[in-house]
Short mmCIF file of C-alpha atoms and ligand atoms in Angstrom, two decimals:
data_model
loop_
_atom_site.label_atom_id
_atom_site.label_comp_id
_atom_site.label_asym_id
_atom_site.label_seq_id
_atom_site.Cartn_x
_atom_site.Cartn_y
_atom_site.Cartn_z
CA MET A 1 54.88 105.26 -29.31
CA ARG A 2 57.94 107.19 -30.42
CA ILE A 3 60.25 104.65 -32.01
CA ALA A 4 63.77 104.88 -33.42
CA VAL A 5 64.65 102.13 -35.89
CA VAL A 6 68.43 101.85 -36.12
CA GLY A 7 69.50 100.51 -39.55
CA GLN A 8 67.37 101.22 -42.62
CA GLY A 9 67.95 98.14 -44.74
CA TYR A 10 65.30 95.63 -45.88
CA VAL A 11 64.12 94.93 -42.33
CA GLY A 12 64.53 98.38 -40.78
CA LEU A 13 62.82 100.36 -43.53
CA THR A 14 59.97 97.84 -43.78
CA GLY A 15 59.59 98.08 -40.01
CA ALA A 16 59.72 101.89 -39.97
CA VAL A 17 57.03 102.18 -42.66
CA SER A 18 54.83 99.43 -41.14
CA MET A 19 54.97 100.88 -37.63
CA ALA A 20 54.15 104.34 -39.00
CA LEU A 21 51.16 102.79 -40.80
CA GLN A 22 50.10 101.36 -37.42
CA GLY A 23 50.10 104.86 -35.92
CA HIS A 24 53.55 105.12 -34.29
CA GLN A 25 55.83 108.13 -34.72
CA VAL A 26 58.99 106.68 -36.27
CA THR A 27 62.54 107.91 -36.82
CA GLY A 28 64.68 105.82 -39.15
CA VAL A 29 68.37 105.97 -38.24
CA GLU A 30 70.79 105.22 -41.07
CA ARG A 31 74.54 105.78 -40.95
CA ASP A 32 75.21 105.17 -44.64
CA PRO A 33 75.19 108.69 -46.17
CA GLU A 34 73.99 107.53 -49.59
CA ARG A 35 71.11 105.46 -48.16
CA LEU A 36 70.21 108.38 -45.89
CA ARG A 37 70.11 110.89 -48.76
CA THR A 38 67.83 108.55 -50.73
CA LEU A 39 65.51 108.19 -47.72
CA GLU A 40 65.46 111.97 -47.15
CA ARG A 41 64.29 112.40 -50.75
CA GLY A 42 61.36 110.13 -49.86
CA GLU A 43 62.71 107.20 -51.90
CA ALA A 44 63.37 103.60 -50.80
CA PRO A 45 67.06 102.62 -51.13
CA VAL A 46 66.13 98.92 -51.33
CA TYR A 47 63.60 97.32 -53.66
CA GLU A 48 60.57 95.78 -52.01
CA PRO A 49 57.13 95.59 -53.66
CA GLY A 50 54.78 98.29 -52.30
CA LEU A 51 57.46 100.00 -50.21
CA PRO A 52 57.78 103.23 -52.27
CA GLU A 53 54.00 103.77 -52.23
CA GLN A 54 53.65 103.10 -48.50
CA LEU A 55 56.70 105.24 -47.73
CA ALA A 56 55.01 108.15 -49.53
CA GLN A 57 51.81 107.52 -47.57
CA VAL A 58 53.52 107.78 -44.16
CA SER A 59 55.84 110.66 -45.04
CA GLY A 60 54.47 112.85 -42.19
CA ARG A 61 55.10 110.14 -39.59
CA VAL A 62 58.59 108.95 -40.52
CA THR A 63 61.76 111.04 -40.53
CA PHE A 64 65.31 109.93 -41.18
CA VAL A 65 68.48 110.90 -39.28
CA PRO A 66 72.13 109.79 -39.33
CA GLU A 67 72.44 108.92 -35.63
CA VAL A 68 70.22 108.27 -32.64
CA VAL A 69 71.84 110.33 -29.84
CA ALA A 70 71.01 113.87 -31.04
CA ALA A 71 67.48 112.86 -32.07
CA HIS A 72 66.87 111.29 -28.63
CA LYS A 73 68.08 114.46 -26.89
CA ARG A 74 65.62 116.57 -28.89
CA PHE A 75 62.64 114.33 -28.25
CA PRO A 76 63.27 111.05 -26.34
CA PHE A 77 62.22 107.75 -27.89
CA ASP A 78 60.11 105.19 -26.02
CA VAL A 79 61.72 102.34 -27.94
CA VAL A 80 64.98 101.97 -29.81
CA MET A 81 64.63 99.06 -32.22
CA ILE A 82 67.85 97.66 -33.69
CA THR A 83 67.72 96.22 -37.22
CA VAL A 84 71.37 96.46 -38.28
CA GLY A 85 73.16 93.84 -40.39
CA THR A 86 74.75 90.63 -39.07
CA PRO A 87 76.77 89.58 -42.13
CA PRO A 88 78.84 86.40 -42.21
CA GLY A 89 82.41 86.71 -40.97
CA PRO A 90 85.33 84.75 -42.46
CA THR A 91 84.51 81.56 -40.47
CA GLY A 92 80.79 81.71 -41.24
CA ALA A 93 80.00 83.04 -37.74
CA ALA A 94 77.75 86.10 -37.64
CA ASP A 95 79.69 89.37 -37.46
CA LEU A 96 78.08 91.10 -34.48
CA SER A 97 80.03 94.36 -34.65
CA GLN A 98 77.08 96.43 -35.97
CA VAL A 99 74.80 95.03 -33.25
CA GLN A 100 77.35 95.65 -30.50
CA ALA A 101 77.90 99.27 -31.63
CA ALA A 102 74.16 99.96 -31.88
CA VAL A 103 73.44 98.47 -28.43
CA GLU A 104 76.34 100.38 -26.92
CA GLU A 105 74.87 103.60 -28.31
CA ALA A 106 71.34 102.78 -27.12
CA SER A 107 72.53 101.87 -23.63
CA GLY A 108 73.92 105.38 -23.12
CA LEU A 109 70.67 107.19 -23.94
CA LEU A 110 68.93 109.18 -21.20
CA PRO A 111 66.10 108.96 -20.32
CA ALA A 112 66.56 105.25 -20.92
CA PRO A 113 64.35 103.85 -23.73
CA TYR A 114 63.32 100.21 -24.13
CA VAL A 115 65.69 98.41 -26.48
CA VAL A 116 64.30 95.82 -28.91
CA LEU A 117 66.87 93.88 -30.91
CA LYS A 118 65.55 92.37 -34.17
CA SER A 119 68.74 91.49 -36.04
CA THR A 120 69.41 87.74 -36.39
CA VAL A 121 72.01 86.84 -33.75
CA PRO A 122 73.38 83.52 -32.42
CA PRO A 123 72.04 82.11 -29.14
CA GLY A 124 73.73 83.78 -26.18
CA THR A 125 74.22 87.14 -27.88
CA SER A 126 71.55 88.94 -25.83
CA ASP A 127 72.97 87.44 -22.62
CA ALA A 128 76.41 88.79 -23.55
CA LEU A 129 74.96 92.19 -24.43
CA VAL A 130 73.14 92.60 -21.11
CA ARG A 131 76.20 91.35 -19.24
CA ALA A 132 78.14 94.18 -20.89
CA HIS A 133 75.28 96.65 -20.25
CA PRO A 134 73.49 95.43 -17.08
CA GLU A 135 71.38 98.60 -16.91
CA LEU A 136 69.62 97.38 -20.09
CA ARG A 137 68.49 94.00 -18.74
CA ASP A 138 64.92 94.77 -17.67
CA ARG A 139 64.32 97.09 -20.63
CA PHE A 140 65.64 94.70 -23.27
CA ALA A 141 63.83 92.30 -25.60
CA TYR A 142 65.05 90.07 -28.39
CA ASN A 143 62.34 89.95 -31.05
CA PRO A 144 63.52 88.18 -34.23
CA GLU A 145 62.11 89.17 -37.59
CA PHE A 146 60.71 86.49 -39.92
CA LEU A 147 59.74 88.57 -42.97
CA ASN A 148 60.41 87.37 -46.51
CA GLN A 149 61.77 89.73 -49.10
CA GLY A 150 59.08 90.18 -51.72
CA SER A 151 56.25 90.15 -49.16
CA ALA A 152 58.01 92.08 -46.40
CA LEU A 153 55.29 94.65 -45.67
CA THR A 154 52.52 92.06 -45.44
CA ASP A 155 54.73 89.81 -43.32
CA TRP A 156 55.45 92.65 -40.90
CA LEU A 157 51.86 93.88 -40.70
CA ALA A 158 50.28 90.41 -40.45
CA PRO A 159 52.95 88.03 -39.12
CA ALA A 160 52.29 84.32 -38.61
CA ARG A 161 53.74 84.64 -35.10
CA VAL A 162 55.68 87.00 -32.89
CA VAL A 163 58.53 85.54 -30.85
CA VAL A 164 60.01 87.55 -28.03
CA GLY A 165 62.76 86.79 -25.55
CA VAL A 166 62.69 88.87 -22.36
CA TYR A 167 64.40 89.11 -18.99
CA ALA A 168 61.58 91.10 -17.34
CA GLU A 169 57.84 90.60 -17.59
CA GLU A 170 57.19 94.30 -18.32
CA MET A 171 58.70 93.85 -21.79
CA ARG A 172 55.77 91.64 -22.84
CA ALA A 173 53.46 94.67 -22.61
CA VAL A 174 55.97 96.83 -24.53
CA ILE A 175 55.94 94.35 -27.41
CA GLN A 176 52.14 94.29 -27.36
CA ARG A 177 52.07 98.11 -27.65
CA LEU A 178 54.64 97.92 -30.44
CA TYR A 179 52.38 95.65 -32.53
CA PRO A 180 48.91 97.04 -31.70
CA GLN A 181 46.98 95.09 -34.35
CA LEU A 182 48.52 91.78 -33.42
CA SER A 183 46.18 88.84 -33.92
CA CYS A 184 48.73 86.02 -34.28
CA PRO A 185 50.20 83.78 -31.57
CA MET A 186 52.91 85.36 -29.45
CA VAL A 187 55.65 83.11 -28.03
CA VAL A 188 57.28 84.72 -25.00
CA THR A 189 60.44 83.00 -23.90
CA THR A 190 64.04 83.56 -22.87
CA PRO A 191 66.30 85.57 -25.21
CA PRO A 192 68.51 82.53 -26.08
CA SER A 193 65.38 80.53 -27.01
CA ALA A 194 64.11 83.40 -29.16
CA GLU A 195 67.51 83.63 -30.84
CA MET A 196 67.49 79.88 -31.52
CA THR A 197 63.89 80.02 -32.81
CA LYS A 198 64.99 82.33 -35.62
CA TYR A 199 67.88 80.08 -36.64
CA ALA A 200 65.82 76.90 -36.28
CA SER A 201 63.13 78.37 -38.56
CA ASN A 202 65.59 79.32 -41.28
CA VAL A 203 67.48 76.05 -41.03
CA PHE A 204 64.22 74.14 -41.45
CA LEU A 205 63.32 76.14 -44.58
CA ALA A 206 66.83 75.60 -45.96
CA THR A 207 66.52 71.87 -45.25
CA LYS A 208 63.26 71.72 -47.22
CA ILE A 209 64.99 73.33 -50.22
CA SER A 210 67.99 70.97 -50.03
CA PHE A 211 65.59 68.03 -49.63
CA ALA A 212 63.74 69.10 -52.81
CA ASN A 213 67.07 69.37 -54.63
CA GLU A 214 68.16 65.93 -53.47
CA MET A 215 64.84 64.44 -54.60
CA ALA A 216 65.38 66.18 -57.97
CA ARG A 217 68.71 64.41 -58.32
CA LEU A 218 66.95 61.09 -57.74
CA CYS A 219 64.26 62.02 -60.26
CA ASP A 220 66.70 62.93 -63.02
CA ARG A 221 65.74 60.02 -65.25
CA PRO A 222 63.20 59.27 -67.97
CA GLY A 223 59.68 58.62 -66.80
CA MET A 224 59.92 60.72 -63.65
CA ASP A 225 58.65 64.25 -63.17
CA ILE A 226 60.03 66.09 -60.13
CA ASP A 227 57.23 68.69 -60.31
CA ASP A 228 54.58 65.99 -59.96
CA VAL A 229 56.52 64.21 -57.22
CA LEU A 230 56.87 67.33 -55.08
CA ARG A 231 53.31 68.42 -55.80
CA GLY A 232 52.16 65.05 -54.54
CA VAL A 233 54.40 65.25 -51.46
CA GLY A 234 53.41 68.84 -50.61
CA PHE A 235 49.67 68.18 -50.52
CA ASP A 236 50.30 66.32 -47.28
CA PRO A 237 49.28 68.94 -44.70
CA ARG A 238 52.12 67.75 -42.44
CA ILE A 239 54.59 68.80 -45.18
CA GLY A 240 53.13 71.60 -47.35
CA HIS A 241 54.37 73.00 -50.67
CA ALA A 242 56.25 76.06 -49.37
CA PHE A 243 59.99 75.89 -50.03
CA LEU A 244 59.61 72.42 -51.60
CA GLN A 245 61.09 73.70 -54.81
CA PRO A 246 64.15 72.40 -56.64
CA GLY A 247 66.41 74.85 -58.40
CA LEU A 248 69.74 76.52 -57.80
CA GLY A 249 69.52 76.18 -54.02
CA TYR A 250 68.80 78.89 -51.47
CA GLY A 251 70.61 82.11 -52.39
CA ASP A 252 68.73 84.88 -50.63
CA SER A 253 70.37 87.13 -48.07
CA CYS A 254 69.34 85.07 -45.00
CA LEU A 255 69.36 81.29 -45.45
CA PRO A 256 72.99 80.95 -46.60
CA LYS A 257 74.35 83.15 -43.82
CA ASP A 258 72.07 81.80 -41.10
CA THR A 259 72.75 78.14 -41.87
CA ALA A 260 76.50 78.89 -41.89
CA ALA A 261 76.27 80.86 -38.64
CA LEU A 262 74.38 78.10 -36.80
CA ALA A 263 76.79 75.45 -38.11
CA ARG A 264 79.71 77.52 -36.80
CA TRP A 265 77.95 78.05 -33.48
CA ALA A 266 77.42 74.27 -33.20
CA VAL A 267 81.13 73.62 -33.86
CA ASP A 268 82.07 76.19 -31.22
CA HIS A 269 79.77 74.42 -28.75
CA GLY A 270 80.94 70.92 -29.68
CA VAL A 271 77.56 69.74 -30.99
CA PRO A 272 77.57 67.61 -34.18
CA THR A 273 74.93 68.70 -36.76
CA PRO A 274 74.97 66.09 -39.56
CA LEU A 275 71.59 67.17 -40.92
CA LEU A 276 72.50 70.86 -41.05
CA ASP A 277 75.89 70.04 -42.58
CA ALA A 278 74.20 67.97 -45.31
CA THR A 279 71.75 70.79 -46.03
CA ILE A 280 74.64 73.20 -46.54
CA LYS A 281 76.59 70.69 -48.66
CA VAL A 282 73.65 69.98 -50.99
CA ASN A 283 73.12 73.71 -51.37
CA ALA A 284 76.75 74.47 -52.16
CA GLU A 285 76.70 71.82 -54.92
CA GLN A 286 73.49 73.02 -56.51
CA PRO A 287 74.73 76.00 -58.62
CA ARG A 288 77.60 73.79 -59.83
CA ILE A 289 75.07 71.26 -61.13
CA VAL A 290 73.88 73.64 -63.84
CA ALA A 291 77.46 74.41 -64.88
CA ALA A 292 78.11 70.65 -64.98
CA MET A 293 75.00 70.13 -67.18
CA LEU A 294 76.34 72.69 -69.66
CA ARG A 295 79.78 71.10 -69.59
CA GLU A 296 78.39 67.58 -70.00
CA THR A 297 76.00 68.43 -72.85
CA LEU A 298 78.27 70.79 -74.77
CA GLY A 299 81.19 68.38 -74.41
CA GLU A 300 84.54 69.46 -75.77
CA SER A 301 83.08 72.61 -77.30
CA PHE A 302 82.08 73.93 -73.84
CA ALA A 303 85.10 76.21 -73.53
CA ARG A 304 84.39 77.74 -76.97
CA SER A 305 80.64 78.03 -76.45
CA ARG A 306 78.49 81.11 -76.43
CA ILE A 307 76.24 80.93 -73.38
CA ALA A 308 73.33 83.29 -72.72
CA VAL A 309 72.59 83.68 -69.01
CA LEU A 310 69.03 84.90 -68.45
CA GLY A 311 68.53 86.57 -65.07
CA VAL A 312 71.09 87.22 -62.36
CA ARG A 313 68.79 87.95 -59.42
CA TYR A 314 68.03 85.13 -57.00
CA GLU A 315 64.36 86.13 -57.08
CA PRO A 316 62.56 88.58 -59.39
CA TRP A 317 60.89 90.31 -56.44
CA SER A 318 64.08 91.26 -54.60
CA ASP A 319 67.12 93.30 -55.65
CA ASP A 320 69.17 91.64 -52.89
CA LEU A 321 72.07 89.90 -54.63
CA ARG A 322 74.16 89.14 -51.56
CA ALA A 323 74.26 85.35 -52.03
CA ALA A 324 72.70 84.93 -55.49
CA PRO A 325 73.81 81.73 -57.32
CA SER A 326 74.65 83.86 -60.39
CA LEU A 327 77.67 85.13 -58.43
CA THR A 328 79.06 81.57 -58.43
CA VAL A 329 77.84 80.27 -61.77
CA ILE A 330 78.80 83.14 -64.12
CA PRO A 331 82.46 83.38 -62.97
CA GLU A 332 82.71 79.57 -63.27
CA LEU A 333 81.52 79.66 -66.90
CA MET A 334 83.92 82.49 -67.69
CA ALA A 335 86.84 80.75 -66.00
CA ALA A 336 86.18 77.73 -68.25
CA GLY A 337 86.61 79.99 -71.28
CA ALA A 338 82.99 80.27 -72.45
CA SER A 339 81.78 83.52 -73.97
CA VAL A 340 79.03 84.64 -71.61
CA ARG A 341 76.27 87.08 -72.47
CA VAL A 342 74.01 88.19 -69.66
CA TRP A 343 70.57 89.75 -69.56
CA ASP A 344 68.41 90.67 -66.58
CA PRO A 345 65.37 92.92 -67.01
CA ALA A 346 66.16 94.76 -63.76
CA LEU A 347 69.80 95.53 -64.52
CA SER A 348 71.27 97.89 -67.10
CA PRO A 349 74.23 96.74 -69.22
CA ASP A 350 76.48 98.96 -67.06
CA GLY A 351 75.13 97.35 -63.90
CA LEU A 352 75.78 93.89 -65.36
CA THR A 353 79.35 94.79 -66.31
CA ASP A 354 80.01 96.14 -62.80
CA LEU A 355 78.82 92.85 -61.31
CA PHE A 356 80.47 90.54 -63.83
CA PRO A 357 83.48 92.16 -65.53
CA GLY A 358 84.21 90.47 -68.86
CA VAL A 359 80.66 89.32 -69.70
CA ILE A 360 78.80 90.66 -72.72
CA PRO A 361 75.93 92.64 -71.20
CA CYS A 362 72.73 92.59 -73.27
CA GLU A 363 69.91 95.11 -73.60
CA ASP A 364 67.21 92.56 -74.33
CA LEU A 365 66.37 88.88 -74.39
CA PRO A 366 66.48 88.23 -78.18
CA THR A 367 69.92 89.89 -78.39
CA ALA A 368 71.21 87.74 -75.53
CA VAL A 369 70.16 84.45 -77.12
CA HIS A 370 71.08 85.36 -80.72
CA ASP A 371 73.55 82.75 -82.00
CA ALA A 372 74.13 81.35 -78.48
CA ASN A 373 74.81 77.62 -78.22
CA ALA A 374 73.18 77.41 -74.83
CA VAL A 375 70.80 79.34 -72.60
CA LEU A 376 70.98 79.19 -68.82
CA VAL A 377 67.93 80.45 -66.92
CA LEU A 378 68.86 81.65 -63.42
CA THR A 379 65.80 83.73 -62.46
CA GLU A 380 62.10 83.00 -62.89
CA TRP A 381 61.38 86.40 -64.48
CA PRO A 382 57.91 86.53 -66.11
CA ASP A 383 59.62 88.06 -69.18
CA ILE A 384 61.61 84.83 -69.52
CA ILE A 385 58.77 82.43 -68.75
CA GLU A 386 56.34 84.19 -71.08
CA ALA A 387 58.85 84.86 -73.88
CA ASP A 388 58.15 83.58 -77.38
CA TRP A 389 60.29 80.47 -77.08
CA ALA A 390 59.56 79.39 -80.66
CA ASP A 391 61.18 82.64 -81.81
CA LEU A 392 64.08 82.28 -79.34
CA ALA A 393 64.69 78.68 -80.45
CA GLY A 394 65.08 79.97 -84.01
CA ARG A 395 67.74 82.44 -82.91
CA LEU A 396 69.88 79.86 -81.11
CA ALA A 397 72.84 78.02 -82.60
CA ALA A 398 73.40 74.26 -82.24
CA PRO A 399 72.98 72.36 -80.02
CA ARG A 400 70.28 74.81 -78.80
CA LEU A 401 70.61 73.71 -75.21
CA VAL A 402 68.34 75.31 -72.61
CA VAL A 403 69.27 74.67 -68.96
CA ASP A 404 66.39 75.74 -66.75
CA GLY A 405 68.03 76.33 -63.36
CA LYS A 406 64.73 77.36 -61.76
CA ASN A 407 62.44 74.73 -63.34
CA CYS A 408 60.27 77.65 -64.34
CA LEU A 409 59.76 77.32 -68.10
CA LEU A 410 56.26 76.19 -68.97
CA PRO A 411 56.13 72.78 -70.65
CA ASP A 412 53.46 73.90 -73.13
CA ARG A 413 55.71 76.77 -74.30
CA ILE A 414 58.71 74.62 -75.06
CA THR A 415 57.31 71.20 -75.95
CA GLY A 416 57.96 70.31 -79.57
CA LEU A 417 60.46 73.09 -80.16
CA PRO A 418 63.88 72.22 -81.59
CA LEU A 419 65.56 72.65 -78.21
CA LEU A 420 67.51 70.38 -75.92
CA TYR A 421 65.84 71.12 -72.59
CA ARG A 422 67.39 70.24 -69.23
CA SER A 423 66.05 71.04 -65.79
CA ILE A 424 66.81 70.27 -62.15
CA GLY A 425 65.45 66.72 -62.06
CA SER A 426 63.41 65.68 -65.06
CA ARG A 427 60.13 67.43 -65.85
CA LEU A 428 57.87 65.91 -68.43
CA PRO A 429 56.08 68.37 -70.66
CA HIS A 430 52.48 67.20 -70.41
CA GLY A 431 51.49 65.02 -73.33
CA ALA A 432 55.09 64.21 -74.20
CA THR A 433 57.16 61.32 -73.01
CA HIS A 434 60.40 63.21 -72.57
CA PRO A 435 61.73 66.75 -73.05
CA SER A 436 62.20 67.71 -76.69
CA PRO A 437 64.91 65.74 -78.48
CA ALA A 438 68.15 67.41 -79.41
CA PRO A 439 68.24 68.79 -82.92
CA GLN A 440 71.10 67.65 -85.11
CA PRO A 441 73.90 70.26 -85.09
N1 NAD B 501 66.70 90.86 -45.28
C1 NAD B 501 65.84 90.00 -44.81
O1 NAD B 501 65.00 89.45 -45.55
C2 NAD B 501 65.80 89.66 -43.34
C3 NAD B 501 64.69 88.95 -42.83
C4 NAD B 501 64.68 88.65 -41.45
C5 NAD B 501 65.74 89.02 -40.64
N2 NAD B 501 66.81 89.68 -41.19
C6 NAD B 501 67.90 90.08 -40.30
O2 NAD B 501 67.70 91.46 -39.99
C7 NAD B 501 68.97 92.14 -39.91
C8 NAD B 501 69.02 93.28 -40.91
O3 NAD B 501 68.93 92.74 -42.22
P1 NAD B 501 68.87 93.68 -43.51
O4 NAD B 501 68.78 92.75 -44.67
O5 NAD B 501 67.83 94.72 -43.32
O6 NAD B 501 70.32 94.35 -43.42
P2 NAD B 501 70.94 95.51 -44.33
O7 NAD B 501 72.39 95.26 -44.35
O8 NAD B 501 70.16 95.64 -45.60
O9 NAD B 501 70.65 96.82 -43.49
C9 NAD B 501 71.32 97.16 -42.32
C10 NAD B 501 71.46 98.67 -42.29
O10 NAD B 501 71.91 99.08 -41.00
C11 NAD B 501 72.75 100.22 -41.19
N3 NAD B 501 73.51 100.41 -39.93
C12 NAD B 501 74.42 99.58 -39.38
N4 NAD B 501 74.84 100.07 -38.18
C13 NAD B 501 74.17 101.23 -37.98
C14 NAD B 501 74.16 102.18 -36.94
N5 NAD B 501 74.91 102.05 -35.84
N6 NAD B 501 73.37 103.28 -37.07
C15 NAD B 501 72.60 103.42 -38.17
N7 NAD B 501 72.56 102.56 -39.19
C16 NAD B 501 73.33 101.45 -39.09
C17 NAD B 501 73.58 99.85 -42.40
O11 NAD B 501 74.16 101.00 -43.00
C18 NAD B 501 72.49 99.22 -43.29
O12 NAD B 501 71.87 100.18 -44.11
C19 NAD B 501 70.03 91.05 -40.14
O13 NAD B 501 70.44 90.54 -38.92
C20 NAD B 501 69.28 90.00 -40.93
O14 NAD B 501 69.83 88.71 -40.75
C21 NAD B 501 66.85 90.01 -42.51
#
C-alpha cells in the first residue's frame, strides 16, 4: 500500500519505518522544519533503539515531506495514517488541535484515501471528527498505538494485540492489509470503545506503578524488603511482574498525560473515578518523597548541602523528557538552596544547563559525586549501577547519603560501604540485616 504517516515523532517514525520493512511504500509527513531536515538527511530526530539502523535499511521505501496535499496530488495515497501529538492542555484534557488539523487536511484529499487515526484521543473524538467530516465515516478507523518507548520497533512489528474502531466493515480489511504479518488477536469494535481501550490500558499500567509505590511506603521499615515482596506478588500469573516497580512514579510521555486526560474526561461526564484519582495522587507525591528523604536525613544542613543528581532521563532507553521526575525534583532541591550538580551520560554539560539553569553540570560521574554530601539516583543507567561504588563512597563528604530513587543499585555493590543508603521502601542487601549504617560525620 502507499501510506502517508502524518507526524514523525516517536510513534509516526517508528510506524513509517516498520511499515516500510513490511513492504509498504511510505511517506513520512512532518511539519517541523528541523525534524524534517534531520529525516531528509537519513537521521532519526528521536532516540529509539534500532531506529537509525532500520531507517537506513528502508531508505529507498520511505521519503519525507512537509505536507500531505502536494504529495497526494503527485501520487495518491491509499491510507493516510495520523500520528500527531495530543499533549495535555491546561486542564489536563488532551489538546486535540493537531488531530483536528490533520483530519481536516486528510478529509479534503482527492481521490479520497482511507484515514487511520492512531493518536491517543478521548472517547467520542472520532464521533466528533466524522460528524464534522461525514464523507470520512466509512473510510475512517481509530487504531490506537500501544508501543513502549525503548522497544517501539518490536512492539509495532509484533504487537500483543491490534484494536480497531470502525464505522464500516470494509475498514477491517484495510487494517489487515496495513499489518500484513499480523499474528496477534485483533479486537474490532466501535471507535469510542477503541479510544477507551487505549486509556483503560494506560490507566491500568499507571495503577500498577502507583500500587507498587504504595506498597513500598508500607514496606519502609526494618525487616522488610520491597523487592522480595513485589517479586513474590508478581509471580502470580494473574498479576505479573511488569510495571510492578517502585521508584519515582510514572514519568514517561504517555501515562501522566493519559491518566490526567481520562480523569478530566470523567469529570466532564460526571463520573467519579476514586481509583484513578488515587493513582494520580500517589504518582504526584512520589518524586517529592526523594526530596523529603534528603531533607529528613540531611536535617538543618539540607539547604547548604552539595547534592549530586545522577541521571535526568526517566528511562535510559528513551530521550523523551516530557514528564521526567527530574523536572520536578531538581528545581525543588535548588529552590531549597542546595548546591546541585547533575550528571547524565546522554546529556552534555550544555544540554544540562539548558534544562536546569543554575545547576553545576558535570562531565563525568566521579566529578559529580566529589565532595557531595548526598547522591540522588534518578535514572537506572548501567554506568551508575555498575560504577565502582567503593571508589565513589570515598569521594563523598559526610553524611555520604545515597538516595536510590529507582531502587536500581545492586545490594552486593553497596553493602558494607561507608554509605547511608535509602531507597523507595526498604531493600535488604542480601546477607545483611539492614542497609549500611551511617558513618559518623
Ligand atoms: N510516544 C509514545 O510512546 C506513544 C505510545 C503510544 C501512543 N502515543 C500517542 O501517539 C501520538 C503521537 O505521539 P508521539 O510521542 O509520537 O508525539 P510527538 O509529539 O513526538 O510527534 C508528533 C509529531 O507530529 C508533528 N505534526 C503535528 N501536526 C502535524 C501535521 N499537521 N503535519 C505534519 N506533522 C505534524 C509534530 O511536529 C511532531 O513531530 C500521541 O497521541 C501519543 O499519545 C505515543
